[in-house]
XYZ file of C-alpha atoms in Angstrom:
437
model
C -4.296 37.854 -27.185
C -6.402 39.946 -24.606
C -7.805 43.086 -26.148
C -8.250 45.667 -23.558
C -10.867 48.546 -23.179
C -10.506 51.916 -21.010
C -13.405 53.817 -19.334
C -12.634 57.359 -19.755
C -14.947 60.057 -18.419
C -15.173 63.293 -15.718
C -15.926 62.381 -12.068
C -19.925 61.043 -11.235
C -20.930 60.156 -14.820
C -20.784 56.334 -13.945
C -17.275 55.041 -14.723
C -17.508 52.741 -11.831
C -21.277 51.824 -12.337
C -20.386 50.833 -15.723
C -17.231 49.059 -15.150
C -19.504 46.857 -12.153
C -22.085 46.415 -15.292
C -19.858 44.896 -17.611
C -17.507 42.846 -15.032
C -20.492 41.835 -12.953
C -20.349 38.339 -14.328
C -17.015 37.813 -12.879
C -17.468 40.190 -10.159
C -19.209 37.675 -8.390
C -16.700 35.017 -8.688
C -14.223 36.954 -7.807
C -15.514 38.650 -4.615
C -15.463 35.949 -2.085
C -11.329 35.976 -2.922
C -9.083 37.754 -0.620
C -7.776 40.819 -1.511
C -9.928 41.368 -4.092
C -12.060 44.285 -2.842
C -8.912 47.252 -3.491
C -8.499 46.735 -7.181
C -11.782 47.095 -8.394
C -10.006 48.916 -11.191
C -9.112 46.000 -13.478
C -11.611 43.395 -14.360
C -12.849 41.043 -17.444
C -16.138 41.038 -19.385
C -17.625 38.378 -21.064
C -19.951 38.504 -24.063
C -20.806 36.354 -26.371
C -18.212 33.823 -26.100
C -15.588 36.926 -26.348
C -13.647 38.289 -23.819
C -11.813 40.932 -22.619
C -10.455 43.555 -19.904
C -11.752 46.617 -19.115
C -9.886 49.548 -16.791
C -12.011 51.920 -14.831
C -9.296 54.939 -15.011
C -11.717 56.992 -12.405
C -9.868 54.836 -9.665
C -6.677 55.977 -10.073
C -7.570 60.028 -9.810
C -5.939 62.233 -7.144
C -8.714 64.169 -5.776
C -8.039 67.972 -5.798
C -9.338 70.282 -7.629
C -6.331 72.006 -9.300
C -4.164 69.047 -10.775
C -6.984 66.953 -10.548
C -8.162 67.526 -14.228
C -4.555 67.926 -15.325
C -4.341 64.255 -14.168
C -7.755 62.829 -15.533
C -6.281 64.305 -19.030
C -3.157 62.934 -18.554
C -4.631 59.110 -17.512
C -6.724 60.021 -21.337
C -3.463 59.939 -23.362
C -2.075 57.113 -21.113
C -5.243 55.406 -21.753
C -5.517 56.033 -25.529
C -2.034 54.683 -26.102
C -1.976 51.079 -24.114
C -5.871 50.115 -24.793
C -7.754 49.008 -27.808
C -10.820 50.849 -27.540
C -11.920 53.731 -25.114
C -15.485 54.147 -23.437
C -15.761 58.073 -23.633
C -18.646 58.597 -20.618
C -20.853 61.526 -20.436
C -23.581 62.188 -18.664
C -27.296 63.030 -20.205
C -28.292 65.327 -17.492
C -25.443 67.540 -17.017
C -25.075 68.014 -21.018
C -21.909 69.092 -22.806
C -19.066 70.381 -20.560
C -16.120 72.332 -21.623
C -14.090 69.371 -20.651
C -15.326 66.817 -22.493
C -14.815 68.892 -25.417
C -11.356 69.092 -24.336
C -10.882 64.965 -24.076
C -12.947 64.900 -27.017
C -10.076 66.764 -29.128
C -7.215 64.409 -27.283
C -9.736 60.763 -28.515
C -10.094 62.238 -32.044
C -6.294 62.178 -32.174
C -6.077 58.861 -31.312
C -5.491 55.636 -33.699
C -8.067 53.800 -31.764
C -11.776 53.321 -31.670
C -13.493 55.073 -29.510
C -17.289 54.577 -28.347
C -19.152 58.029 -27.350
C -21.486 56.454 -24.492
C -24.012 58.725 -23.188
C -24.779 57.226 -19.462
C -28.013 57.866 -17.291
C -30.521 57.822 -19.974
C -33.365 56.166 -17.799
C -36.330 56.716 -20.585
C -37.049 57.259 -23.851
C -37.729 60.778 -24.185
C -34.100 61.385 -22.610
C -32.572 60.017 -25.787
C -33.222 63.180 -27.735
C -31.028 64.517 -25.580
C -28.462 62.475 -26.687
C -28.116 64.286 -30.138
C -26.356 67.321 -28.526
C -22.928 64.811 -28.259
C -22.831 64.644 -32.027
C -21.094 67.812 -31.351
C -18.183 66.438 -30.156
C -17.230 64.999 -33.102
C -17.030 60.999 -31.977
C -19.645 59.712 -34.049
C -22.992 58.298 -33.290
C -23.381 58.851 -29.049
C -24.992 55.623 -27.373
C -27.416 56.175 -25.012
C -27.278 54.065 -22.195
C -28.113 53.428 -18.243
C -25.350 51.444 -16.488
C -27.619 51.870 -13.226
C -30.327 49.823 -15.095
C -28.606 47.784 -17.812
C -30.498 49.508 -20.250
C -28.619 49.891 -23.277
C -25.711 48.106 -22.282
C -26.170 44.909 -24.742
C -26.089 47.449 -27.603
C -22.803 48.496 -26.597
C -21.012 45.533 -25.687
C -22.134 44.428 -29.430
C -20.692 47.411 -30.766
C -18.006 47.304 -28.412
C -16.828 43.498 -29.718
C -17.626 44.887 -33.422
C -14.314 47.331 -32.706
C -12.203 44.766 -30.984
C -10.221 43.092 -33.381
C -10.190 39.101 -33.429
C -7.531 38.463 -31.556
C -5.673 36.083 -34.224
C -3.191 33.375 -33.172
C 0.622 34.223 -33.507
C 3.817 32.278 -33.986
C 4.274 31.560 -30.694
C 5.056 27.502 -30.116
C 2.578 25.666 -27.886
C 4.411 24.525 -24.642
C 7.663 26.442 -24.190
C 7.043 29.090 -21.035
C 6.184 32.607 -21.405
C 7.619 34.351 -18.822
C 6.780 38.584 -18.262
C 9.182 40.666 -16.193
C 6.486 42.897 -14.496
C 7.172 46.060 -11.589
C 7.201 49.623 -11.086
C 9.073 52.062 -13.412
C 12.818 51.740 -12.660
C 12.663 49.332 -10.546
C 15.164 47.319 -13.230
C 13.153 45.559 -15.698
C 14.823 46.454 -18.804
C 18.229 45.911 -17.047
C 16.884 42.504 -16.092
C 16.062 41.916 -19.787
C 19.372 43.032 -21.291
C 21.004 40.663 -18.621
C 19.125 37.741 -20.028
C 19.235 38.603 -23.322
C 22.536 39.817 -23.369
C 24.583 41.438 -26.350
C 24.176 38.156 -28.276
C 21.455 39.959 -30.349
C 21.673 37.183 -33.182
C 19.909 34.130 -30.866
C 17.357 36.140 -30.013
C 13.919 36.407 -32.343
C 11.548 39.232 -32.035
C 7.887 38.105 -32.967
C 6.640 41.433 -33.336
C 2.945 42.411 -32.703
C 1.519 45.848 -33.573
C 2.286 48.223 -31.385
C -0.083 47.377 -29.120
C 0.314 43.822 -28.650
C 2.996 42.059 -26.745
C 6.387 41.326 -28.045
C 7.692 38.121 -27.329
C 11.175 37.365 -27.728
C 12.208 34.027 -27.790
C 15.490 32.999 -25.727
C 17.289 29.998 -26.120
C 20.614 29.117 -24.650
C 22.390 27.293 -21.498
C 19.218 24.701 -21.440
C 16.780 27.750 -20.908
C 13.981 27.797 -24.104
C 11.473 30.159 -23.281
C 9.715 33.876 -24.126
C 10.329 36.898 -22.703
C 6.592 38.695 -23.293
C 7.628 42.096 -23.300
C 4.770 45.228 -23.981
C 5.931 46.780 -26.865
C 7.579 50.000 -25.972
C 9.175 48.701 -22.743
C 12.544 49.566 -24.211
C 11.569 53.085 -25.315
C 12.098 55.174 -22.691
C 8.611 56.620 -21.398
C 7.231 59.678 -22.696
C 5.866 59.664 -19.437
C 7.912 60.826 -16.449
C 6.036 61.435 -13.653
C 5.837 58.030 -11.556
C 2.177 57.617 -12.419
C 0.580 54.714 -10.737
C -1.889 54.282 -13.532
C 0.876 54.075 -16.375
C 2.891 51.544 -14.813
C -0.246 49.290 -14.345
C -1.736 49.431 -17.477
C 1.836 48.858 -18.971
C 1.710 45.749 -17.008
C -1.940 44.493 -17.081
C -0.545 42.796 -21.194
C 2.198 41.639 -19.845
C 0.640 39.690 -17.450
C -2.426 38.318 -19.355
C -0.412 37.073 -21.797
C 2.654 35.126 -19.510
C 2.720 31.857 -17.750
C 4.983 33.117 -15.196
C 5.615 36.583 -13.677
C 8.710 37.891 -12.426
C 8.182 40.753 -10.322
C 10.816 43.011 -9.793
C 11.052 44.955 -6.474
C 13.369 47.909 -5.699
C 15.709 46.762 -2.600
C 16.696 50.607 -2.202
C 12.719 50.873 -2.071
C 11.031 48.153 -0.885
C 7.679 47.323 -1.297
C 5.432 49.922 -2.126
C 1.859 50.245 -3.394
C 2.239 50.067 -6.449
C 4.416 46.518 -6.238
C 0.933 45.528 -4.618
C -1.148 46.762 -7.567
C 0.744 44.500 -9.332
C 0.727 41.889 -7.813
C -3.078 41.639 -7.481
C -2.786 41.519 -11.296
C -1.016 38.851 -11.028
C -3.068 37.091 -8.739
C -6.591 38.398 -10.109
C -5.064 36.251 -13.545
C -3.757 33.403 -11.950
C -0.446 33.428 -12.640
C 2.377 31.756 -11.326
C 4.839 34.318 -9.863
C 8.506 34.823 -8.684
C 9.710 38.005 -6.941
C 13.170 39.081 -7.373
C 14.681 42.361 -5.255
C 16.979 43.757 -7.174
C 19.709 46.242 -7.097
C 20.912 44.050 -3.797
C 24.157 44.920 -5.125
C 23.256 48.550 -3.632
C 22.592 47.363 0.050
C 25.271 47.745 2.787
C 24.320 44.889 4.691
C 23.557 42.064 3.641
C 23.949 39.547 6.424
C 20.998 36.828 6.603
C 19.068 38.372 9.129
C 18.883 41.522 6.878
C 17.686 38.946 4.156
C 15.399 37.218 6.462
C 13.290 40.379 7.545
C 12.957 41.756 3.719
C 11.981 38.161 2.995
C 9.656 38.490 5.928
C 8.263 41.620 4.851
C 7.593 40.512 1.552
C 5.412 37.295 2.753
C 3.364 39.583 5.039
C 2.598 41.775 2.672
C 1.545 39.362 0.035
C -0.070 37.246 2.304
C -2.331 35.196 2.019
C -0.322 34.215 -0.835
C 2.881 33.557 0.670
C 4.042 30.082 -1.318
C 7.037 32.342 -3.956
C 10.478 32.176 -4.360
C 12.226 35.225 -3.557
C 15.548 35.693 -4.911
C 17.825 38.208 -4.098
C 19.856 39.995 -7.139
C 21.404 42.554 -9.294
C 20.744 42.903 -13.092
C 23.824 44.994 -13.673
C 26.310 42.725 -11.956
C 24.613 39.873 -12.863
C 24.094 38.653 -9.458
C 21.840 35.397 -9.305
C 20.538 35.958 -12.949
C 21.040 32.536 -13.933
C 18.717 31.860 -10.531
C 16.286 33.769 -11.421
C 15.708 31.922 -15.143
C 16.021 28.513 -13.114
C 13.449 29.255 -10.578
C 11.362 31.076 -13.208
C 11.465 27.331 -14.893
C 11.094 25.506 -11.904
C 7.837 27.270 -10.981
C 6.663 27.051 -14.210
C 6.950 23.154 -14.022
C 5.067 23.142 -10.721
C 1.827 24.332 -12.439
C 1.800 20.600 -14.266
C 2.055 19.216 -10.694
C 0.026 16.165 -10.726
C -0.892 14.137 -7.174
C -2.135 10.861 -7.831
C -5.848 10.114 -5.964
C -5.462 7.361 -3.858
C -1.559 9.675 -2.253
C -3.829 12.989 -2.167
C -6.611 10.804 0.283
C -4.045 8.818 1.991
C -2.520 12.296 2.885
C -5.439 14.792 3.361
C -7.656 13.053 4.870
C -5.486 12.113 8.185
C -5.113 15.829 8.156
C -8.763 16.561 8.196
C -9.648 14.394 10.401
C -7.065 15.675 13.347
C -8.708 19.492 12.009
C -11.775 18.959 10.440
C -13.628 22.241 9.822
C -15.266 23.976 11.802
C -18.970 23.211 13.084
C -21.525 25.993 11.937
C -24.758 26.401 14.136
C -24.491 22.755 15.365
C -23.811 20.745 12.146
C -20.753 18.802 11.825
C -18.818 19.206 8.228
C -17.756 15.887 6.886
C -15.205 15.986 4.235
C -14.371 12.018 3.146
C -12.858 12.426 -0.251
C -10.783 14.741 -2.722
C -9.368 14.534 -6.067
C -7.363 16.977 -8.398
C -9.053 17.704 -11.643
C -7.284 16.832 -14.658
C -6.425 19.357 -17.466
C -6.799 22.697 -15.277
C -4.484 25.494 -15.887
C -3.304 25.322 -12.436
C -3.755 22.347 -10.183
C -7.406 22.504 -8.818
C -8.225 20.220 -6.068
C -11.759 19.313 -5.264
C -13.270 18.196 -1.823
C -16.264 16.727 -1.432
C -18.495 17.807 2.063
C -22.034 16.842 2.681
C -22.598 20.758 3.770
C -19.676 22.561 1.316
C -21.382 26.085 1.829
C -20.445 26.347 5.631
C -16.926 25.306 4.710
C -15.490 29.347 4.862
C -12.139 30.764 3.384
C -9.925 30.476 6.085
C -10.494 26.426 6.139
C -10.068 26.608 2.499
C -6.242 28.240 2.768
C -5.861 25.942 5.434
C -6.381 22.592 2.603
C -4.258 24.732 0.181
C -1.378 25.137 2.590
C -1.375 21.260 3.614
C -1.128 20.617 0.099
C 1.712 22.712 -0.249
C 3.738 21.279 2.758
C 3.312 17.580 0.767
C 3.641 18.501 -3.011
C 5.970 20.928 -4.640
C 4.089 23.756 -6.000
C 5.644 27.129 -4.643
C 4.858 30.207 -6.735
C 1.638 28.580 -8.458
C -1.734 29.700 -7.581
C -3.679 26.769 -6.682
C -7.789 25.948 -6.544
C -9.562 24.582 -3.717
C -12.315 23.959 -4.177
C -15.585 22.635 -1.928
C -18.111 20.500 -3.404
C -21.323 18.725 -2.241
C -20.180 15.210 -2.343
């Protein structure tokens, strides 16, 4: 189970140059993805063999000046209720403002840990400094430089000494997780009921703490599978305002801990920012993915060229991941539930996809050959075998070049969609990837 840490803090005391610090492992990997370069908000640390996922809440502040603390206090008690442990930031030259104090007073209400870290302590002598924090009531204060790195061992010790273990549950091995993800009211706990029904009795809650996800197993018509559900879906938010922030912290669990997502979009709505916030989540984890619009039961017309150009709308948004089922339907009447559970499955099974060697050649290399890549400053790319790796969590394809660095992104999608036109795999993320042969 993914343990999750927030960065709290006021505006320019290093949220973001922290959050770079302690995702910079996987920072790297990651940026040479597409669409990767918005959500900088979201990321996962490594340390020691642990891991987990840290939230930078500075990006999700409206800038002006009046609500603009209102909302940094609000994203606080947002934070302190869906993460595990909160990074309280201050900053060693300014000193103690009024408004830490006030944060300070919301974190010392909270049932979680929470790490005072004093950032932009370059040298020694600053760290006398950092005794005016004990003030605030947090505990020891940490003294550290995320611009340097100094420090930041210390805390990612401490930080793991907080984080519980995450300890293995009841879940069975094998049978598909799936996480109804989207915006608030956008029909996700209508969706649920639908599936789970009134038949209370076949369903089993494995409850978590609070915190953790609640899976609820559902078994019936040939479907066997979990619904992960954040605890607290089904309560209805304390929050009302439509805050960007809540819905995608709600949903960053969710996700981590699925197989497949089922993202719900508004038809009344379409797609919005938030849906994409989302669904970078769900592509940042690798997770396979099915979009339903719902409340279609709400639109006048509903002819197939109607359908066509919200289906087209979708793609183009999403793009360059455009390889999902998109099923139109309506949680209260029902409409295409059953194909949403059976598609849900279906995609599911795709991520086990496996393409034999000698097919995957016979096919891809014809292909290549007719479009090889591209030549870069005079030197031909020769790509004269591939394979899929066996045991991956999604199928992973590997093709061997004698120059794989000049082989660029845009090539790359072009593999991934060949391999799509031959072999089933639509809603699964899939890895391409280029290797010196």
């Amino acid at each position: 189970m993914g343990n999750l840490v927030a960065i709290v803090g006021r505006p320019n005391v290093g949220k973001s140059t922290l959050f770079n610090r302690l995702t910079k492992s996987r920072k790297a990997i990651v940026s040479d993805e597409a669409g990767t370069t918005r959500d900088r908000q979201y990321g996962k640390c490594e340390w020691n063999g642990r891991e987990f996922s840290v939230v930078d809440t500075g990006g999700w502040v409206v800038k002006s000046d009046d609500i603009f603390e209102e909302e940094i206090r609000k994203q606080v008690v947002i934070a302190t209720e869906e993460a595990d442990l909160v990074l309280f930031l201050v900053d060693i030259n300014t000193g103690l403002t009024d408004w830490d104090e006030d944060v300070a007073l919301i974190l010392r209400k909270a049932k979680l840990p929470v790490l005072l870290v004093v950032n932009k302590a370059d040298n020694f002598d600053q760290y006398y400094g950092a005794a005016e924090f004990y003030k605030l009531g947090l505990g020891d204060p940490i003294p550290i430089s995320a611009a340097t790195g100094s420090g930041t061992g210390d805390l990612l010790d401490t930080v793991l000494a907080n984080l519980k273990e995450s300890g293995g549950s009841d879940i069975e091995e094998g049978i598909p997780r799936f996480a109804v993800v989207g915006r608030p009211n956008a029909g996700k706990s209508s969706l649920i009921n639908a599936f789970i029904g009134e038949d209370r009795h076949i369903v089993t809650d494995i409850a978590g703490t609070t915190r953790d996800s609640i899976y609820t197993r559902y078994d019936k018509f040939g479907f066997d599978f979990y619904l992960v559900d954040t605890a607290g879906i089904r309560r209805k938010n304390k929050v009302t305002e439509d805050l960007e922030f809540y819905s995608v912290m709600r949903s960053i669990r969710a996700i981590e801990n699925s197989d497949v997502c089922i993202l719900m979009i508004d038809a009344t709505r379409g797609i919005e920012a938030q849906d994409m916030n989302i669904f970078q989540l769900i592509q940042r984890n690798n997770k396979s993915l099915v979009v339903v619009v719902n409340k279609w039961d709400l639109v006048e017309n509903k002819d197939q060229v109607v359908v066509k150009t919200f289906e087209n709308a979708i793609r183009d948004r999403m793009a360059p991941f455009t390889d999902f089922p998109i099923i139109f339907a309506s949680a209260i009447t029902k409409q295409r539930i059953f194909k949403v559970l059976e598609t849900a499955k279906q995609v599911y099974l795709n991520r086990t996809a496996k393409v034999g060697t000698s097919k995957l050649n016979e096919v891809m290399l014809p292909i290549i050959e007719a479009f090889p890549p591209p030549s870069v400053k005079g030197k031909y790319i020769k790509i004269k075998y591939c394979m899929q790796v066996p045991n991956t969590q999604i199928p992973t394809f590997v093709f061997y070049a004698n120059l794989p660095q000049y082989v660029k992104e845009p090539y790359r999608r072009f593999l991934e969609n060949k391999i799509r036109e031959n072999w089933q795999m639509t809603g699964c993320p899939i890895n391409v990837f280029i290797r010196q042969k």
